């Protein structure tokens, strides 16, 4: 479950020729007929929503197509603190609201027994003080940070110390981070870990070693495909590997920009969240090819999604925020024109399989919750419909809605009506839980969690939801047409 903490931060084709003009005349007529046909076809697609569904749907489509795209990558780069330091120095940037980051440069050595990283220096004038840091990106949230292992960053005189002799020497920098905290929840794994790891390490161009504090085998198995795109080297288990690892430079802690996104102005090459998504593409491509090959060898039949748009329903497992009439929703989506796939991810579901389903979809539907993090697996301009239960408006938009727009998705936040919530029958229309959810949320996280997250299911008003499906279908068809026309003209 996502932990709701309202942290507000401001921040060349060969041409043919013929004599006498005969060939030119014949070809010109063919080209004219082809263009005339394509123009007519284009008009049919553009105007069909008007004739079939009326003006209101066409207006919705027009507004839908102008929703914001991903963040611009033309902003000037702003170098973070401690990005340039001299040898024999420890520099800590504690100005961030979300995380602390320390950089050590020189003779850096690990000592896991004392939860320490030593910086050996021969300078007798070195007045660098020792530092302490918890390398996790929820600095403001005391309750979880209390569970994260703290590291000691200590300067030692190399002339007077004979301890911590190097067992393993690395000729590339290190990045230290924790996979403790809320790790185990897919939202936090990406928001607090994987994306910050990309932000912090991308400029090393894979020439970096990741040293993990509170290492878990399952984490490496789950995210190894992504990590391999960020580093060319094996992971180091800080606590499990008692050897002394030596580096010329170390970054302790991860930089984080915002919820599930990348701020291009804070990236060395102005990378955006789309560049992170490219990392996912590269990371999962080989495994997806293997999955396709396995299906071919075992004669597994896959649905052909070329003729109809594909809609994925991300179904929740468990007893809360489920779509009670999910089967009827499937039937309505199929009636609208979609091929429907229902995906129910388990903790053990291979990420590459989820990625493949999402990456080949035209529309994704899901109820607000951590699983919505999988919108990162959608291609830009894919439709993402987030069903927003009562009392979850702020969290739904902050954690998933706004980040989805930055990725370039066509985002629709479907806020359910009171009667679409299971709470309506339980409490009645006049209860503050129904009438004024903000008043309950103002009482604190425990109220939000118990009532709106753990105690609520959704029964969609399908007559109301039909318009959203129609809008999404029309957009998907129009998008496909726009993508196909240039290819047909070239052919």
CSV table of C-alpha atoms in Angstrom, one decimal:
chain,number,residue,atom,x,y,z
A,1,UNK,CA,0.0,0.0,0.0
A,2,UNK,CA,1.3,3.4,-0.9
A,3,UNK,CA,2.1,5.5,2.2
A,4,UNK,CA,0.3,8.8,1.8
A,5,UNK,CA,2.5,11.6,3.0
A,6,UNK,CA,1.7,15.1,1.6
A,7,UNK,CA,5.2,16.4,0.9
A,8,UNK,CA,4.8,19.6,-1.1
A,9,UNK,CA,7.9,20.6,-3.1
A,10,UNK,CA,8.3,23.7,-5.4
A,11,UNK,CA,10.6,23.2,-7.6
A,12,UNK,CA,16.3,7.4,-51.0
A,13,UNK,CA,14.0,6.1,-53.3
A,14,UNK,CA,15.0,5.7,-57.0
A,15,UNK,CA,12.8,7.7,-59.4
A,16,UNK,CA,11.6,6.4,-62.8
A,17,UNK,CA,11.4,8.6,-65.9
A,18,UNK,CA,9.7,8.1,-69.3
A,19,UNK,CA,9.9,10.0,-72.5
A,20,UNK,CA,7.0,11.9,-74.0
A,21,UNK,CA,5.3,12.4,-70.7
A,22,UNK,CA,3.2,9.2,-70.9
A,23,UNK,CA,4.5,7.6,-67.7
A,24,UNK,CA,4.2,10.9,-65.8
A,25,UNK,CA,0.5,11.3,-66.8
A,26,UNK,CA,-0.4,7.8,-65.8
A,27,UNK,CA,1.4,8.0,-62.5
A,28,UNK,CA,0.0,11.4,-61.7
A,29,UNK,CA,-3.6,10.0,-62.1
A,30,UNK,CA,-2.8,7.0,-59.8
A,31,UNK,CA,-1.3,9.3,-57.2
A,32,UNK,CA,-4.3,11.7,-57.4
A,33,UNK,CA,-6.7,8.8,-56.9
A,34,UNK,CA,-4.7,7.4,-54.0
A,35,UNK,CA,-4.5,10.8,-52.3
A,36,UNK,CA,-8.2,11.4,-52.9
A,37,UNK,CA,-9.1,8.0,-51.3
A,38,UNK,CA,-6.8,8.7,-48.3
A,39,UNK,CA,-8.3,12.1,-47.8
A,40,UNK,CA,-11.8,10.6,-47.9
A,41,UNK,CA,-10.7,7.9,-45.4
A,42,UNK,CA,-9.2,10.5,-43.1
A,43,UNK,CA,-12.3,12.5,-43.1
A,44,UNK,CA,-14.3,9.4,-42.2
A,45,UNK,CA,-12.1,8.7,-39.2
A,46,UNK,CA,-12.1,12.3,-38.0
A,47,UNK,CA,-15.8,12.9,-38.4
A,48,UNK,CA,-17.1,9.5,-37.4
A,49,UNK,CA,-17.3,10.4,-33.7
A,50,UNK,CA,-19.5,13.4,-34.6
A,51,UNK,CA,-21.9,11.3,-36.7
A,52,UNK,CA,-22.0,8.3,-34.4
A,53,UNK,CA,-21.9,9.9,-31.0
A,54,UNK,CA,-22.7,13.5,-31.4
A,55,UNK,CA,-20.9,16.8,-30.7
A,56,UNK,CA,-20.1,16.3,-27.0
A,57,UNK,CA,-18.0,13.2,-27.7
A,58,UNK,CA,-16.1,15.0,-30.5
A,59,UNK,CA,-15.4,17.8,-28.1
A,60,UNK,CA,-14.1,15.4,-25.5
A,61,UNK,CA,-11.8,13.8,-28.1
A,62,UNK,CA,-10.4,17.2,-29.1
A,63,UNK,CA,-9.7,18.2,-25.5
A,64,UNK,CA,-8.3,14.7,-24.9
A,65,UNK,CA,-5.7,15.1,-27.7
A,66,UNK,CA,-4.4,18.3,-26.3
A,67,UNK,CA,-3.5,17.0,-22.8
A,68,UNK,CA,0.1,17.7,-21.7
A,69,UNK,CA,3.0,15.7,-23.1
A,70,UNK,CA,6.2,14.8,-21.3
A,71,UNK,CA,8.4,17.5,-19.7
A,72,UNK,CA,10.6,19.5,-22.1
A,73,UNK,CA,14.3,18.4,-22.2
A,74,UNK,CA,15.5,21.8,-23.3
A,75,UNK,CA,15.8,23.3,-19.8
A,76,UNK,CA,19.3,24.4,-18.6
A,77,UNK,CA,21.1,21.8,-16.4
A,78,UNK,CA,21.5,22.7,-12.8
A,79,UNK,CA,24.4,20.9,-11.2
A,80,UNK,CA,23.5,19.4,-7.7
A,81,UNK,CA,25.6,20.2,-4.7
A,82,UNK,CA,28.7,18.1,-4.1
A,83,UNK,CA,28.9,17.2,-7.8
A,84,UNK,CA,32.5,18.6,-7.9
A,85,UNK,CA,34.7,18.0,-4.9
A,86,UNK,CA,38.5,17.6,-4.4
A,87,UNK,CA,40.3,14.4,-3.4
A,88,UNK,CA,40.2,13.5,0.3
A,89,UNK,CA,36.8,15.2,0.8
A,90,UNK,CA,33.4,14.2,2.1
A,91,UNK,CA,30.6,16.5,0.9
A,92,UNK,CA,27.0,16.0,2.0
A,93,UNK,CA,24.0,17.7,0.4
A,94,UNK,CA,21.3,17.8,3.0
A,95,UNK,CA,19.2,20.5,1.3
A,96,UNK,CA,16.7,18.1,-0.2
A,97,UNK,CA,13.4,17.5,1.5
A,98,UNK,CA,13.3,13.9,0.3
A,99,UNK,CA,16.8,12.6,0.7
A,100,UNK,CA,20.4,13.3,1.8
A,101,UNK,CA,23.3,12.5,-0.6
A,102,UNK,CA,26.9,12.4,0.4
A,103,UNK,CA,29.9,12.1,-2.0
A,104,UNK,CA,33.3,10.8,-0.9
A,105,UNK,CA,36.4,11.2,-3.2
A,106,UNK,CA,39.8,9.6,-2.8
A,107,UNK,CA,40.7,6.3,-1.1
A,108,UNK,CA,37.3,5.0,-0.1
A,109,UNK,CA,37.0,1.7,1.7
A,110,UNK,CA,34.0,-0.3,3.1
A,111,UNK,CA,33.8,-1.7,6.6
A,112,UNK,CA,30.4,-3.5,6.9
A,113,UNK,CA,31.1,-4.8,10.4
A,114,UNK,CA,30.9,-1.2,11.8
A,115,UNK,CA,28.3,0.0,9.1
A,116,UNK,CA,31.1,2.4,8.0
A,117,UNK,CA,32.7,3.7,4.9
A,118,UNK,CA,36.2,5.1,5.4
A,119,UNK,CA,38.0,7.8,3.5
A,120,UNK,CA,41.7,7.5,3.9
A,121,UNK,CA,43.8,10.6,3.4
A,122,UNK,CA,47.4,11.5,4.0
A,123,UNK,CA,46.7,15.2,4.5
A,124,UNK,CA,47.5,16.3,8.0
A,125,UNK,CA,45.4,19.5,7.4
A,126,UNK,CA,42.2,17.6,6.6
A,127,UNK,CA,39.5,18.8,8.8
A,128,UNK,CA,36.7,16.9,7.2
A,129,UNK,CA,34.3,15.8,9.8
A,130,UNK,CA,32.6,12.4,10.0
A,131,UNK,CA,29.0,12.2,8.7
A,132,UNK,CA,26.1,9.9,9.2
A,133,UNK,CA,23.5,9.1,6.6
A,134,UNK,CA,20.5,6.8,5.9
A,135,UNK,CA,20.6,6.1,2.2
A,136,UNK,CA,16.9,6.0,1.5
A,137,UNK,CA,14.6,8.5,-0.2
A,138,UNK,CA,11.9,9.2,2.4
A,139,UNK,CA,13.9,11.5,4.6
A,140,UNK,CA,10.9,13.4,5.9
A,141,UNK,CA,9.0,10.3,7.0
A,142,UNK,CA,10.5,9.5,10.5
A,143,UNK,CA,8.5,6.2,11.0
A,144,UNK,CA,10.1,4.4,8.1
A,145,UNK,CA,13.5,6.1,8.3
A,146,UNK,CA,13.8,4.7,11.8
A,147,UNK,CA,13.9,1.2,10.2
A,148,UNK,CA,16.6,2.1,7.7
A,149,UNK,CA,20.3,1.2,8.4
A,150,UNK,CA,22.5,4.2,9.1
A,151,UNK,CA,26.0,4.4,7.7
A,152,UNK,CA,29.0,6.2,9.2
A,153,UNK,CA,31.2,8.1,6.8
A,154,UNK,CA,34.6,8.5,8.5
A,155,UNK,CA,37.9,10.2,7.5
A,156,UNK,CA,41.1,8.3,8.6
A,157,UNK,CA,44.7,9.1,8.4
A,158,UNK,CA,46.3,6.7,5.9
A,159,UNK,CA,49.7,7.2,7.5
A,160,UNK,CA,48.6,5.9,10.9
A,161,UNK,CA,46.1,3.3,9.9
A,162,UNK,CA,46.8,-0.3,8.9
A,163,UNK,CA,43.3,-1.6,9.1
A,164,UNK,CA,40.8,-2.1,6.2
A,165,UNK,CA,43.3,-3.3,3.7
A,166,UNK,CA,41.6,-3.6,0.3
A,167,UNK,CA,40.3,-7.1,-0.6
A,168,UNK,CA,38.5,-6.0,-3.7
A,169,UNK,CA,39.7,-3.0,-5.7
A,170,UNK,CA,37.2,-1.3,-8.1
A,171,UNK,CA,38.5,1.2,-10.8
A,172,UNK,CA,35.0,2.7,-11.1
A,173,UNK,CA,32.8,4.8,-8.6
A,174,UNK,CA,30.3,3.3,-6.3
A,175,UNK,CA,26.7,4.2,-5.4
A,176,UNK,CA,25.4,3.1,-2.0
A,177,UNK,CA,21.7,2.8,-1.4
A,178,UNK,CA,19.2,0.9,0.8
A,179,UNK,CA,16.5,-1.5,-0.3
A,180,UNK,CA,14.9,-1.4,3.1
A,181,UNK,CA,12.1,0.9,4.0
A,182,UNK,CA,8.9,0.3,2.0
A,183,UNK,CA,10.6,-2.1,-0.4
A,184,UNK,CA,8.2,-4.8,-1.2
A,185,UNK,CA,5.5,-2.4,-2.5
A,186,UNK,CA,5.9,-1.8,-6.3
A,187,UNK,CA,5.2,1.9,-6.1
A,188,UNK,CA,7.9,2.4,-3.5
A,189,UNK,CA,10.3,0.1,-5.3
A,190,UNK,CA,10.1,2.4,-8.4
A,191,UNK,CA,9.5,5.8,-6.8
A,192,UNK,CA,11.9,5.4,-3.8
A,193,UNK,CA,14.5,3.1,-5.5
A,194,UNK,CA,14.7,2.3,-9.2
A,195,UNK,CA,14.0,5.8,-10.6
A,196,UNK,CA,16.2,7.6,-8.1
A,197,UNK,CA,18.9,5.0,-8.9
A,198,UNK,CA,18.6,6.0,-12.6
A,199,UNK,CA,18.8,9.7,-11.7
A,200,UNK,CA,21.8,9.2,-9.5
A,201,UNK,CA,23.8,6.8,-11.7
A,202,UNK,CA,22.9,7.6,-15.3
A,203,UNK,CA,25.8,10.0,-15.9
A,204,UNK,CA,28.3,7.2,-15.1
A,205,UNK,CA,27.3,5.4,-18.3
A,206,UNK,CA,27.1,2.0,-16.6
A,207,UNK,CA,30.7,2.3,-15.3
A,208,UNK,CA,29.6,2.2,-11.6
A,209,UNK,CA,29.2,-0.4,-8.9
A,210,UNK,CA,26.0,-0.6,-6.9
A,211,UNK,CA,26.5,-1.4,-3.2
A,212,UNK,CA,23.2,-2.3,-1.5
A,213,UNK,CA,22.5,-1.8,2.2
A,214,UNK,CA,19.8,-4.2,3.5
A,215,UNK,CA,20.1,-6.4,0.3
A,216,UNK,CA,17.4,-8.9,-0.7
A,217,UNK,CA,17.9,-11.7,-3.2
A,218,UNK,CA,14.4,-11.4,-4.5
A,219,UNK,CA,15.0,-7.7,-5.3
A,220,UNK,CA,17.9,-8.5,-7.5
A,221,UNK,CA,15.9,-11.3,-9.2
A,222,UNK,CA,12.9,-8.9,-9.7
A,223,UNK,CA,14.8,-5.9,-11.0
A,224,UNK,CA,18.0,-7.4,-12.4
A,225,UNK,CA,17.0,-6.7,-16.0
A,226,UNK,CA,16.7,-3.0,-15.2
A,227,UNK,CA,19.8,-2.8,-13.0
A,228,UNK,CA,21.9,-4.4,-15.8
A,229,UNK,CA,21.1,-1.4,-18.0
A,230,UNK,CA,22.5,1.0,-15.3
A,231,UNK,CA,25.7,-0.9,-14.3
A,232,UNK,CA,28.1,-3.3,-16.0
A,233,UNK,CA,29.1,-4.8,-12.7
A,234,UNK,CA,27.7,-7.3,-10.2
A,235,UNK,CA,25.9,-5.9,-7.2
A,236,UNK,CA,27.6,-5.8,-3.8
A,237,UNK,CA,25.8,-6.9,-0.7
A,238,UNK,CA,27.1,-4.4,1.9
A,239,UNK,CA,26.1,-6.4,5.0
A,240,UNK,CA,26.6,-9.8,3.5
A,241,UNK,CA,30.0,-9.3,2.0
A,242,UNK,CA,32.6,-8.8,4.8
A,243,UNK,CA,35.4,-8.0,2.4
A,244,UNK,CA,36.9,-4.5,2.2
A,245,UNK,CA,35.8,-3.0,-1.2
A,246,UNK,CA,37.8,0.0,-2.3
A,247,UNK,CA,36.8,2.8,-4.7
A,248,UNK,CA,38.1,6.1,-5.9
A,249,UNK,CA,34.7,7.7,-5.4
A,250,UNK,CA,31.4,6.9,-3.7
A,251,UNK,CA,28.0,8.5,-3.7
A,252,UNK,CA,26.0,7.5,-0.7
A,253,UNK,CA,22.2,7.9,-1.0
A,254,UNK,CA,20.0,8.6,-4.0
A,255,UNK,CA,18.7,11.7,-5.6
A,256,UNK,CA,15.0,11.9,-6.2
A,257,UNK,CA,13.0,14.6,-8.1
A,258,UNK,CA,9.3,14.0,-7.7
A,259,UNK,CA,6.7,11.2,-7.8
A,260,UNK,CA,7.6,8.7,-10.4
A,261,UNK,CA,9.4,11.2,-12.7
A,262,UNK,CA,12.6,12.8,-13.8
A,263,UNK,CA,13.3,16.5,-13.8
A,264,UNK,CA,15.3,17.1,-17.0
A,265,UNK,CA,16.9,20.4,-15.7
A,266,UNK,CA,18.6,18.3,-12.9
A,267,UNK,CA,20.0,15.7,-15.2
A,268,UNK,CA,23.5,16.0,-16.8
A,269,UNK,CA,22.2,15.2,-20.4
A,270,UNK,CA,18.7,16.7,-19.8
A,271,UNK,CA,17.2,13.2,-19.7
A,272,UNK,CA,13.5,12.8,-18.9
A,273,UNK,CA,11.2,10.1,-17.7
A,274,UNK,CA,11.0,8.9,-21.3
A,275,UNK,CA,14.7,8.1,-21.1
A,276,UNK,CA,14.1,6.0,-18.0
A,277,UNK,CA,11.4,4.2,-20.0
A,278,UNK,CA,13.9,3.5,-22.7
A,279,UNK,CA,16.0,1.8,-20.1
A,280,UNK,CA,13.0,-0.5,-19.3
A,281,UNK,CA,12.6,-1.2,-23.0
A,282,UNK,CA,16.2,-2.3,-23.3
A,283,UNK,CA,16.1,-4.2,-20.0
A,284,UNK,CA,13.1,-6.3,-20.9
A,285,UNK,CA,13.6,-6.8,-24.7
A,286,UNK,CA,15.7,-9.9,-24.5
A,287,UNK,CA,13.5,-11.7,-22.0
A,288,UNK,CA,10.4,-10.8,-24.0
A,289,UNK,CA,11.9,-12.3,-27.1
A,290,UNK,CA,12.5,-15.4,-25.0
A,291,UNK,CA,8.9,-15.5,-23.9
A,292,UNK,CA,7.8,-15.2,-27.6
A,293,UNK,CA,10.1,-18.0,-28.5
A,294,UNK,CA,8.8,-20.2,-25.7
A,295,UNK,CA,5.2,-19.6,-26.8
A,296,UNK,CA,6.1,-20.6,-30.4
A,297,UNK,CA,7.8,-23.8,-29.3
A,298,UNK,CA,4.9,-24.8,-27.1
A,299,UNK,CA,2.3,-23.7,-29.7
A,300,UNK,CA,0.7,-21.2,-27.3
A,301,UNK,CA,-1.8,-19.1,-29.2
A,302,UNK,CA,-1.6,-15.4,-28.6
A,303,UNK,CA,-4.5,-13.1,-29.5
A,304,UNK,CA,-4.0,-11.0,-32.6
A,305,UNK,CA,-4.2,-7.4,-31.5
A,306,UNK,CA,-3.6,-5.9,-34.9
A,307,UNK,CA,-7.2,-5.6,-35.9
A,308,UNK,CA,-8.7,-4.2,-32.7
A,309,UNK,CA,-7.3,-1.9,-30.0
A,310,UNK,CA,-6.2,-3.8,-26.9
A,311,UNK,CA,-7.5,-2.9,-23.5
A,312,UNK,CA,-5.9,-4.2,-20.3
A,313,UNK,CA,-7.8,-4.2,-17.0
A,314,UNK,CA,-5.3,-4.3,-14.1
A,315,UNK,CA,-7.4,-6.2,-11.6
A,316,UNK,CA,-6.7,-5.9,-7.9
A,317,UNK,CA,-6.1,-9.0,-5.8
A,318,UNK,CA,-7.5,-8.9,-2.3
A,319,UNK,CA,-10.6,-7.5,-0.7
A,320,UNK,CA,-10.4,-3.8,-1.2
A,321,UNK,CA,-10.8,-1.4,-4.2
A,322,UNK,CA,-11.9,-4.2,-6.4
A,323,UNK,CA,-14.2,-3.6,-9.4
A,324,UNK,CA,-17.3,-5.6,-8.3
A,325,UNK,CA,-18.8,-5.7,-11.8
A,326,UNK,CA,-15.5,-6.4,-13.6
A,327,UNK,CA,-17.1,-9.1,-15.8
A,328,UNK,CA,-19.7,-6.6,-17.1
A,329,UNK,CA,-17.0,-4.0,-17.6
A,330,UNK,CA,-15.1,-6.6,-19.8
A,331,UNK,CA,-18.3,-7.2,-21.8
A,332,UNK,CA,-18.9,-3.5,-22.3
A,333,UNK,CA,-15.3,-3.0,-23.4
A,334,UNK,CA,-15.6,-5.8,-25.9
A,335,UNK,CA,-18.9,-4.4,-27.2
A,336,UNK,CA,-17.2,-1.0,-27.6
A,337,UNK,CA,-14.6,-2.7,-29.9
A,338,UNK,CA,-11.7,-3.6,-27.7
A,339,UNK,CA,-9.9,-6.9,-27.3
A,340,UNK,CA,-9.7,-7.2,-23.5
A,341,UNK,CA,-7.0,-8.7,-21.3
A,342,UNK,CA,-7.4,-9.0,-17.6
A,343,UNK,CA,-4.1,-8.9,-15.7
A,344,UNK,CA,-3.8,-9.8,-12.1
A,345,UNK,CA,-0.2,-9.4,-11.0
A,346,UNK,CA,1.0,-11.4,-8.0
A,347,UNK,CA,4.2,-10.6,-6.0
A,348,UNK,CA,5.8,-13.5,-7.8
A,349,UNK,CA,4.6,-12.5,-11.3
A,350,UNK,CA,7.7,-11.9,-13.6
A,351,UNK,CA,8.0,-8.2,-14.4
A,352,UNK,CA,8.9,-8.9,-18.0
A,353,UNK,CA,5.5,-10.6,-18.5
A,354,UNK,CA,3.7,-7.6,-17.0
A,355,UNK,CA,5.8,-5.3,-19.1
A,356,UNK,CA,4.9,-7.2,-22.3
A,357,UNK,CA,1.2,-7.0,-21.6
A,358,UNK,CA,1.3,-3.2,-20.8
A,359,UNK,CA,3.7,-2.4,-23.6
A,360,UNK,CA,1.4,-3.9,-26.3
A,361,UNK,CA,-1.8,-2.2,-25.0
A,362,UNK,CA,-3.8,0.8,-26.3
A,363,UNK,CA,-5.7,1.4,-23.1
A,364,UNK,CA,-5.1,0.5,-19.4
A,365,UNK,CA,-7.8,0.6,-16.7
A,366,UNK,CA,-7.2,0.2,-13.0
A,367,UNK,CA,-8.4,1.3,-9.6
A,368,UNK,CA,-6.1,3.7,-7.7
A,369,UNK,CA,-3.4,1.7,-5.8
A,370,UNK,CA,0.2,0.7,-6.0
A,371,UNK,CA,-0.3,-1.4,-9.1
A,372,UNK,CA,-1.0,1.8,-11.1
A,373,UNK,CA,2.8,2.2,-11.0
A,374,UNK,CA,2.8,-0.1,-14.0
A,375,UNK,CA,1.7,2.9,-16.2
A,376,UNK,CA,5.5,3.3,-16.6
A,377,UNK,CA,5.3,0.2,-18.8
A,378,UNK,CA,2.9,1.9,-21.3
A,379,UNK,CA,4.0,3.4,-24.5
A,380,UNK,CA,3.7,7.2,-24.8
A,381,UNK,CA,0.2,8.3,-26.1
A,382,UNK,CA,-1.4,5.1,-24.6
A,383,UNK,CA,-4.6,5.8,-22.7
A,384,UNK,CA,-4.4,5.4,-19.0
A,385,UNK,CA,-7.8,5.4,-17.1
A,386,UNK,CA,-7.4,5.6,-13.4
A,387,UNK,CA,-10.6,4.8,-11.4
A,388,UNK,CA,-10.5,7.1,-8.4
A,389,UNK,CA,-12.5,5.9,-5.4
A,390,UNK,CA,-14.0,8.3,-2.8
A,391,UNK,CA,-11.4,10.0,-0.6
A,392,UNK,CA,-8.4,9.3,-2.8
A,393,UNK,CA,-8.5,12.2,-5.2
A,394,UNK,CA,-5.3,14.0,-4.1
A,395,UNK,CA,-3.2,10.8,-3.9
A,396,UNK,CA,-4.5,9.5,-7.2
A,397,UNK,CA,-3.6,12.6,-9.1
A,398,UNK,CA,-0.3,13.3,-7.3
A,399,UNK,CA,1.1,9.8,-7.4
A,400,UNK,CA,-0.1,8.6,-10.7
A,401,UNK,CA,-2.1,11.2,-12.7
A,402,UNK,CA,0.5,13.9,-13.0
A,403,UNK,CA,3.4,11.6,-13.5
A,404,UNK,CA,1.4,9.8,-16.3
A,405,UNK,CA,1.0,13.1,-18.1
A,406,UNK,CA,4.7,13.8,-17.8
A,407,UNK,CA,5.4,10.4,-19.5
A,408,UNK,CA,3.2,11.5,-22.4
A,409,UNK,CA,0.3,9.2,-21.7
A,410,UNK,CA,-3.3,10.2,-22.4
A,411,UNK,CA,-4.6,10.3,-18.9
A,412,UNK,CA,-8.2,10.1,-17.7
A,413,UNK,CA,-9.0,10.3,-14.0
A,414,UNK,CA,-12.4,8.7,-13.6
A,415,UNK,CA,-13.8,10.0,-10.2
A,416,UNK,CA,-16.5,7.6,-9.1
A,417,UNK,CA,-19.9,9.0,-8.0
A,418,UNK,CA,-20.9,8.3,-4.4
A,419,UNK,CA,-23.3,5.6,-5.5
A,420,UNK,CA,-20.5,3.8,-7.3
A,421,UNK,CA,-18.7,3.2,-3.9
A,422,UNK,CA,-19.5,0.3,-1.6
A,423,UNK,CA,-19.4,2.8,1.2
A,424,UNK,CA,-22.6,4.4,0.0
A,425,UNK,CA,-24.7,1.4,1.0
A,426,UNK,CA,-22.7,1.0,4.2
A,427,UNK,CA,-22.9,4.5,5.6
A,428,UNK,CA,-25.7,6.3,3.6
A,429,UNK,CA,-25.6,9.4,1.5
A,430,UNK,CA,-25.6,11.9,4.4
A,431,UNK,CA,-22.7,10.5,6.3
A,432,UNK,CA,-19.5,12.7,6.2
A,433,UNK,CA,-17.6,9.7,4.8
A,434,UNK,CA,-19.7,10.0,1.6
A,435,UNK,CA,-20.6,13.7,1.7
A,436,UNK,CA,-17.2,15.1,2.8
A,437,UNK,CA,-14.3,12.8,2.4
A,438,UNK,CA,-11.8,15.6,3.0
A,439,UNK,CA,-13.0,16.0,6.6
A,440,UNK,CA,-12.1,12.3,7.2
A,441,UNK,CA,-8.8,12.6,5.5
A,442,UNK,CA,-7.9,15.6,7.6
A,443,UNK,CA,-8.1,13.4,10.7
A,444,UNK,CA,-5.0,11.5,9.5
A,445,UNK,CA,-3.5,8.6,7.5
A,446,UNK,CA,-5.1,5.9,9.7
A,447,UNK,CA,-8.6,7.1,8.8
A,448,UNK,CA,-7.8,7.3,5.1
A,449,UNK,CA,-6.3,3.8,5.1
A,450,UNK,CA,-9.0,2.1,7.1
A,451,UNK,CA,-12.0,3.7,5.4
A,452,UNK,CA,-11.1,4.6,1.8
A,453,UNK,CA,-8.3,2.2,1.0
A,454,UNK,CA,-9.0,-0.9,3.0
A,455,UNK,CA,-12.7,-0.7,3.3
A,456,UNK,CA,-13.9,0.4,-0.1
A,457,UNK,CA,-14.8,-1.4,-3.4
A,458,UNK,CA,-16.2,0.0,-6.7
A,459,UNK,CA,-19.3,-0.9,-8.7
A,460,UNK,CA,-19.1,1.1,-11.9
A,461,UNK,CA,-22.1,2.8,-13.4
A,462,UNK,CA,-21.5,1.4,-16.8
A,463,UNK,CA,-23.9,3.8,-18.5
A,464,UNK,CA,-21.7,6.6,-17.2
A,465,UNK,CA,-18.4,4.8,-17.8
A,466,UNK,CA,-19.4,4.0,-21.4
A,467,UNK,CA,-18.5,7.5,-22.5
A,468,UNK,CA,-15.0,7.1,-21.2
A,469,UNK,CA,-14.6,3.8,-23.0
A,470,UNK,CA,-16.0,5.3,-26.2
A,471,UNK,CA,-13.7,8.3,-25.9
A,472,UNK,CA,-10.7,6.0,-25.4
A,473,UNK,CA,-11.6,3.7,-28.3
A,474,UNK,CA,-12.0,6.6,-30.7
A,475,UNK,CA,-8.7,8.1,-29.6
A,476,UNK,CA,-6.9,4.7,-30.1
A,477,UNK,CA,-8.4,4.3,-33.6
A,478,UNK,CA,-7.4,7.8,-34.6
A,479,UNK,CA,-3.9,7.3,-33.2
A,480,UNK,CA,-3.5,4.0,-35.2
A,481,UNK,CA,-4.7,5.7,-38.3
A,482,UNK,CA,-2.2,8.6,-37.9
A,483,UNK,CA,0.6,6.1,-37.4
A,484,UNK,CA,-0.5,3.9,-40.4
A,485,UNK,CA,-1.0,6.7,-43.0
A,486,UNK,CA,2.7,7.8,-43.3
A,487,UNK,CA,3.7,4.1,-43.7
A,488,UNK,CA,1.1,3.5,-46.4
A,489,UNK,CA,2.2,6.6,-48.3
A,490,UNK,CA,5.8,5.4,-48.3
A,491,UNK,CA,4.7,2.0,-49.6
